[in-house]
Short mmCIF file of C-alpha atoms and ligand atoms in Angstrom, two decimals:
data_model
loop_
_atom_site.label_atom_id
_atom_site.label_comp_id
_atom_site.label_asym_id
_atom_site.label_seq_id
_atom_site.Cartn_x
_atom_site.Cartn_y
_atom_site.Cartn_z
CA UNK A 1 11.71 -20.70 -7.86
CA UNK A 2 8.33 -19.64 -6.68
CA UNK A 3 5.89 -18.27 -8.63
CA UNK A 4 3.30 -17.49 -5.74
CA UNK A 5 2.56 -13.50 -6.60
CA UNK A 6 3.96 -11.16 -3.92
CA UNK A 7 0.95 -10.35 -1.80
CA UNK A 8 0.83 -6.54 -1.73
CA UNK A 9 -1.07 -5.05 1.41
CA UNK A 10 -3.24 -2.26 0.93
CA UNK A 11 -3.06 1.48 3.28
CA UNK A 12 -6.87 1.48 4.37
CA UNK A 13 -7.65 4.09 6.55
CA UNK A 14 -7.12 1.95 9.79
CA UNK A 15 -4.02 1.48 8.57
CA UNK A 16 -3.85 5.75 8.54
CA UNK A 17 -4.85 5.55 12.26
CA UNK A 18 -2.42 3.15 13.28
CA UNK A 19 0.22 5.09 11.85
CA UNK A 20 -0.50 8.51 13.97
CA UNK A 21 -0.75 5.97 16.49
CA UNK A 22 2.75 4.58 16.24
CA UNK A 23 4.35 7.78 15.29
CA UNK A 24 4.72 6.81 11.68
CA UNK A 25 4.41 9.58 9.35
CA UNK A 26 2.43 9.45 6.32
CA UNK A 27 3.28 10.04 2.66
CA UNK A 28 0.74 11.72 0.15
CA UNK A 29 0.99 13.02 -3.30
CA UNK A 30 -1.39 14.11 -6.30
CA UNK A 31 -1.83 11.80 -9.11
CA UNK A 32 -3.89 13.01 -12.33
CA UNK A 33 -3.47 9.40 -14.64
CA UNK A 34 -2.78 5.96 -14.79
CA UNK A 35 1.32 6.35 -15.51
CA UNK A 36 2.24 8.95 -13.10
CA UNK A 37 -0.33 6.99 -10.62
CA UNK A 38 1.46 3.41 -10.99
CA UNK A 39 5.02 5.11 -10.42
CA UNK A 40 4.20 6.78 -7.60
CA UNK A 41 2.45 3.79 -6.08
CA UNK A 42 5.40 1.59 -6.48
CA UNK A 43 7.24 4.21 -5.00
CA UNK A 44 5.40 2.87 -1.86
CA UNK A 45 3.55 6.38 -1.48
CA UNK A 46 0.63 5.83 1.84
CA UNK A 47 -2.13 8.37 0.03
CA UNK A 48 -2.87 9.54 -3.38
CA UNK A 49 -4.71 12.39 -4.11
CA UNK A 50 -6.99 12.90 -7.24
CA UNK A 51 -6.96 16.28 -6.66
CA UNK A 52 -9.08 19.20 -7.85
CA UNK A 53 -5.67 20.51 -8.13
CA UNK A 54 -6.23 18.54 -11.57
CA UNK A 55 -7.82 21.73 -12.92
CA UNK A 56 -4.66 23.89 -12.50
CA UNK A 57 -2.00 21.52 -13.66
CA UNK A 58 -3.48 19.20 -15.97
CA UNK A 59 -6.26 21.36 -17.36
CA UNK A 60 -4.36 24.75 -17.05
CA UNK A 61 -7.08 27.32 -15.29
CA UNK A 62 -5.79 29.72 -12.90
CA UNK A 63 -8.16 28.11 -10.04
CA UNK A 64 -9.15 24.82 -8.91
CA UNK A 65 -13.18 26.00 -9.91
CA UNK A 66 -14.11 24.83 -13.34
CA UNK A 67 -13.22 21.49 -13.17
CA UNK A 68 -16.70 19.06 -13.22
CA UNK A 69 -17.95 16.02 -11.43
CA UNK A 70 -17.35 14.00 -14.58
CA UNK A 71 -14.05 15.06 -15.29
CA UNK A 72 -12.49 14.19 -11.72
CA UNK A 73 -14.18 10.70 -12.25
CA UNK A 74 -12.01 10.65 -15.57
CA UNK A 75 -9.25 11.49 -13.16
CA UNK A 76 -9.95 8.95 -10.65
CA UNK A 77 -10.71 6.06 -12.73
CA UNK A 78 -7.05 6.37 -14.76
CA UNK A 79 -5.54 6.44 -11.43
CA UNK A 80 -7.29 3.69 -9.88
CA UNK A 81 -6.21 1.25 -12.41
CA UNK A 82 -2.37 2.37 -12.02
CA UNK A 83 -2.43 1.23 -7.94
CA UNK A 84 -2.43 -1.42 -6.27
CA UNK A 85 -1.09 -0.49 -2.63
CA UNK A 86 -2.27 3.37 -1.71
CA UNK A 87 -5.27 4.52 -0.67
CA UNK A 88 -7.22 6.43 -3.16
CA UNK A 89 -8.88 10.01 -2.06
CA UNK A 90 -10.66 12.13 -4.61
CA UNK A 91 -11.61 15.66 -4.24
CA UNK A 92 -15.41 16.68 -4.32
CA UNK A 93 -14.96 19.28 -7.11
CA UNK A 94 -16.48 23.12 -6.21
CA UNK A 95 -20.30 23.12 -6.51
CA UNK A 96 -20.63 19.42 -5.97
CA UNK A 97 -21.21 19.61 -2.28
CA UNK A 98 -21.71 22.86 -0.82
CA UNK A 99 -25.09 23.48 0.77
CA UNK A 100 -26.91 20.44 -0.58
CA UNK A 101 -26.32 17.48 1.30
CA UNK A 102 -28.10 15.17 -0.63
CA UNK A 103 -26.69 16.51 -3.92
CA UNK A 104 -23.14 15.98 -1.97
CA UNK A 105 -24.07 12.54 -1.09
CA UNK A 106 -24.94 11.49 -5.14
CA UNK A 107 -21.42 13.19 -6.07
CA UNK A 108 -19.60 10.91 -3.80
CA UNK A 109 -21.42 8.33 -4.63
CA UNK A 110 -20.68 8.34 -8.13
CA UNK A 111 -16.75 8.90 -7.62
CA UNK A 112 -17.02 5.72 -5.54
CA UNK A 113 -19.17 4.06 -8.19
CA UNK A 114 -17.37 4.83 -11.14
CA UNK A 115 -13.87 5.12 -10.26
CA UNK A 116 -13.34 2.61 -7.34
CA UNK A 117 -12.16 4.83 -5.12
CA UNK A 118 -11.81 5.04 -1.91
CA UNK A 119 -12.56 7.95 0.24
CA UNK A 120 -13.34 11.50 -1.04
CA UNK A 121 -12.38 14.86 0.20
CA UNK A 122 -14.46 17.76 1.18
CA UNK A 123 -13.44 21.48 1.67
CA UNK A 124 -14.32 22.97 4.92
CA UNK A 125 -15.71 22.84 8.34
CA UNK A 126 -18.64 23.47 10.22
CA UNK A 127 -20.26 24.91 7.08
CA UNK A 128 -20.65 21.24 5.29
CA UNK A 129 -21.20 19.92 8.20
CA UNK A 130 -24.33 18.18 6.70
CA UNK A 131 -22.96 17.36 3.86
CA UNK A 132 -20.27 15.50 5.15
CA UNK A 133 -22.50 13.54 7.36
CA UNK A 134 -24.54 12.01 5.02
CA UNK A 135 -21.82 11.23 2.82
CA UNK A 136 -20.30 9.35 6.28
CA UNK A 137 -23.87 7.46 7.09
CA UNK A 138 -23.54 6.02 3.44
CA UNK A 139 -20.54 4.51 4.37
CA UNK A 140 -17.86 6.81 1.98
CA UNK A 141 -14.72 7.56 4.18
CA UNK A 142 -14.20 11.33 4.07
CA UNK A 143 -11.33 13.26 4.72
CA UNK A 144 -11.72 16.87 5.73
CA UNK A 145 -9.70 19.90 4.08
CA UNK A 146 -9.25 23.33 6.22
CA UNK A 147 -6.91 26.13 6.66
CA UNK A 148 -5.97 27.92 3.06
CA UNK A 149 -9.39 26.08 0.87
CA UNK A 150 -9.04 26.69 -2.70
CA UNK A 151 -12.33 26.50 -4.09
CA UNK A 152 -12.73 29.58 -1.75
CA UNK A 153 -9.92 31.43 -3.24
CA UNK A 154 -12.45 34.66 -4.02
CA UNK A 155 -13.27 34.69 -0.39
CA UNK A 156 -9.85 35.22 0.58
CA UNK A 157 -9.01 36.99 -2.05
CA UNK A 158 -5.03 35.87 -1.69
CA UNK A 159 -3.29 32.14 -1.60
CA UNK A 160 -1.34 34.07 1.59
CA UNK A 161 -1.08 32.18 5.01
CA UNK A 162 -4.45 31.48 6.82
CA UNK A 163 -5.13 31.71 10.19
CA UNK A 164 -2.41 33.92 11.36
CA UNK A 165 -4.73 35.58 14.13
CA UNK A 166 -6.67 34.18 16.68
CA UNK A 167 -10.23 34.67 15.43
CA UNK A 168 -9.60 32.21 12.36
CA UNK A 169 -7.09 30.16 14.49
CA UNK A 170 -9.99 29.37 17.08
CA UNK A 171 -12.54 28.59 14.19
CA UNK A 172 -9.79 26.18 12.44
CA UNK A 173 -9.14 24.24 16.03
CA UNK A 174 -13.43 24.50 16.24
CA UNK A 175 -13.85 22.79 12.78
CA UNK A 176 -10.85 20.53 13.01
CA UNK A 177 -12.24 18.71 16.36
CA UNK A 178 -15.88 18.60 14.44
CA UNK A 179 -14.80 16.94 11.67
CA UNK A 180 -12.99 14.24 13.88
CA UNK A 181 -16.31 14.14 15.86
CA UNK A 182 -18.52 13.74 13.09
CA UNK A 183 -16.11 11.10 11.63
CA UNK A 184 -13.48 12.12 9.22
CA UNK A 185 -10.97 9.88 9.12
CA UNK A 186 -8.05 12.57 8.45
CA UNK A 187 -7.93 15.92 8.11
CA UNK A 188 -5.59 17.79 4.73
CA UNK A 189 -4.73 21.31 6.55
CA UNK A 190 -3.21 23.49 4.07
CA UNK A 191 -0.94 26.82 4.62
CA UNK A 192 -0.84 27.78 8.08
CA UNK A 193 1.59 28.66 11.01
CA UNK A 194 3.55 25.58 11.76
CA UNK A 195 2.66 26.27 15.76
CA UNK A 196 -0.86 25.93 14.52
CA UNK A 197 -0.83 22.97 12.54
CA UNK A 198 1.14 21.51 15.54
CA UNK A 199 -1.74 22.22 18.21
CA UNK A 200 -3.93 21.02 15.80
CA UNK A 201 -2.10 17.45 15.05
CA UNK A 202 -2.06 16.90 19.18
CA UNK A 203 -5.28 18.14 19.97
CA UNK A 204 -6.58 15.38 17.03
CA UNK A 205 -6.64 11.70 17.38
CA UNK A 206 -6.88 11.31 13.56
CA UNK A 207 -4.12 11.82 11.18
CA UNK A 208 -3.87 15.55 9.95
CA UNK A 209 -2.01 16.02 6.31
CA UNK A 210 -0.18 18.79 5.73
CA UNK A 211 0.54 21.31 2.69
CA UNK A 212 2.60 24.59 3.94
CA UNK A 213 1.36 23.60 7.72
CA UNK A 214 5.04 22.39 9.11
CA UNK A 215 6.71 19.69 10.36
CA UNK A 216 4.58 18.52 13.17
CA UNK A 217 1.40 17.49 11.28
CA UNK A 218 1.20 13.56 11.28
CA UNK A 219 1.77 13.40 7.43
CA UNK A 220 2.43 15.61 4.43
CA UNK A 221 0.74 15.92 0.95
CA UNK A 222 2.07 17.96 -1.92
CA UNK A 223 1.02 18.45 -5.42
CA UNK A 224 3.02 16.11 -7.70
CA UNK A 225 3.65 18.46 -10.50
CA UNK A 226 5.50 21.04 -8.26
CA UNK A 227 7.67 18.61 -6.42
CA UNK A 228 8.40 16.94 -9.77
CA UNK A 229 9.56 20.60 -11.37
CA UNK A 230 6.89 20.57 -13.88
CA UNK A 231 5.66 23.69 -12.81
CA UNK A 232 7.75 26.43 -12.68
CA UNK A 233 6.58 29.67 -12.16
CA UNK A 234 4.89 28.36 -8.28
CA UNK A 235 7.86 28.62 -5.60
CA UNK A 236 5.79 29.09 -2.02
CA UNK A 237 8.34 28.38 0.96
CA UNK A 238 6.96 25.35 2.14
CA UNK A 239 8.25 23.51 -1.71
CA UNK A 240 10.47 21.39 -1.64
CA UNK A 241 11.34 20.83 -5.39
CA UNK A 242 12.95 17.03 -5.84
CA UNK A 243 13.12 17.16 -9.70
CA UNK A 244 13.72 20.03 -12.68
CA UNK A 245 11.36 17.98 -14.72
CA UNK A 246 10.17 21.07 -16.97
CA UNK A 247 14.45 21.85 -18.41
CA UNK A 248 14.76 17.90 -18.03
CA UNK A 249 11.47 17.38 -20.48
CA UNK A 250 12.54 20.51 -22.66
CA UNK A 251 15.86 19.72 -23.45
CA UNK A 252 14.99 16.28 -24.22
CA UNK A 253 11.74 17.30 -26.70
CA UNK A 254 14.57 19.92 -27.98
CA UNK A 255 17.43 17.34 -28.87
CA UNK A 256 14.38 15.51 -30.45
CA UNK A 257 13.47 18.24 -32.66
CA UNK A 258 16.89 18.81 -33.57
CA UNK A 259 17.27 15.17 -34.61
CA UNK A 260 14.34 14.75 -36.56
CA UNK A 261 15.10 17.95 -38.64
CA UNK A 262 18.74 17.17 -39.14
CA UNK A 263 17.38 13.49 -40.29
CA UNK A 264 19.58 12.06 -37.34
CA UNK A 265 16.57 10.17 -36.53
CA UNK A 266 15.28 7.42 -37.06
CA UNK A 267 18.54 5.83 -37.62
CA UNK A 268 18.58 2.48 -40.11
CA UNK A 269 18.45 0.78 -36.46
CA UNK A 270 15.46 2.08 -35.73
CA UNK A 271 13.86 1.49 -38.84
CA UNK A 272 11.94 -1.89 -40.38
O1 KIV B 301 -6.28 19.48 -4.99
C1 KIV B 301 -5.22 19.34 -4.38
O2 KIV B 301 -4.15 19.07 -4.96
C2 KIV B 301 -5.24 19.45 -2.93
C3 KIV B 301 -3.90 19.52 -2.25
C4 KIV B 301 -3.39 20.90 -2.30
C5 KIV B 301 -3.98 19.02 -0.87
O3 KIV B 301 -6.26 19.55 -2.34
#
């Protein structure tokens, strides 16, 4: 029997490319820590996503806002040592990035640094233009984020659809085709008209990602606690729930309870 290790092949961004090329579709979830991270990545998933999303689900705010620099590194780092095949994107968190590019240059630089990383992610278009830029001429793949952008949730005032008329259809197609000027290597486009997301996906060479864009964007991305069923009370239409993790956890921390009080467990088995 051999004992030559299995030579596992990383998903670098070229490989990204090659799959919008060959009409392969690409596979991206959210991934908080090291356990969730390592399942997911055996799973054979393309991307994972240390999203800002992190502030939501694992931190429990009602927006992605709060969370710091230091605690998506956490993030990133516990992930990065659960993978060995997916590529690695982290989100810049809010205030890391906007209007300074040289203050959103050292924030991706120390996500690369310290977590081994791969690529970060940036919210918005033509307005972090700079920023993006001189995150790019360091040499930090970047992957662009338009349509619905949460850390500008009290702009919009709603998580509704975006770009449903023209004027902010236009400006979405204007920033998309920037960003794969400038050098993004894929584009997350989140909650908008499926027509839209597919004008966008063959007006692009790069791969777009989407989240509630429909099912002609070259890849999709959702968070993992809401396909898993953790979360509960979040049911947009573009879901798709594969797991009732929250009654599957619940009823198994509830027969728990019930057997430690009823001094069911530990049994003499499970006992030294
Ligand atoms: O933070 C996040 O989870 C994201 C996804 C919604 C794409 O940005």
């Amino acid at each position: 029997m051999s004992t030559a290790k299995k030579e596992v092949k990383r998903v670098t961004t070229h490989v990204l490319q090659k799959m919008k090329n060959d009409g392969e579709r690409i596979s991206m979830i959210t991934a908080y820590d090291y356990s969730m991270a390592t399942i997911y990545d055996d799973a054979g998933i393309d991307v994972i996503l240390v999203g800002d999303s992190a502030s939501n689900v694992m931190a429990g705010h009602e927006t992605t806002l709060p969370i710091t620099l230091d605690q998506m590194i956490y993030h990133a780092q516990s992930v990065v040592r659960g993978v060995k095949r997916a590529l690695v994107v982290v989100d810049l968190p809010f205030g890391t990035y906007q209007g300074d590019s040289k203050k959103a240059l050292k924030s991706a630089i120390r996500i690369m640094k310290e977590s081994g990383a791969h690529a970060v992610k940036l919210e918005g278009g033509a307005m972090i233009k700079d920023s993006i830029e001189r995150i790019l001429k360091a040499g930090v793949p970047v992957m662009g984020h338009l349509g619905l952008t949460p850390q500008s949730i009290y702009k919009f005032g709603t998580y509704t659809v975006r770009a449903k008329e023209d004027a902010e259809a236009n400006q979405l197609m204007k920033d998309a085709l920037l960003l794969e000027k400038i050098g993004c290597f894929g584009i997350v486009i989140e909650k908008i008209p499926a027509e839209l997301g597919k004008n966008t996906t063959e007006s692009l060479s790069i791969p777009t990602i989407g989240i509630g864009a429909g099912k002609h964007m070259d890849g999709q991305v959702l968070v993992s606690h809401d396909l898993l069923g953790i979360t509960k009370e979040f049911n947009p239409r573009f879901l798709r729930r594969y797991l009732d993790l929250y009654t599957e956890i619940k009823g198994a921390v509830e027969s728990y309870i019930t057997d430690v009080k009823q001094r069911d467990f530990p049994s003499d088995k499970e006992q030294y």
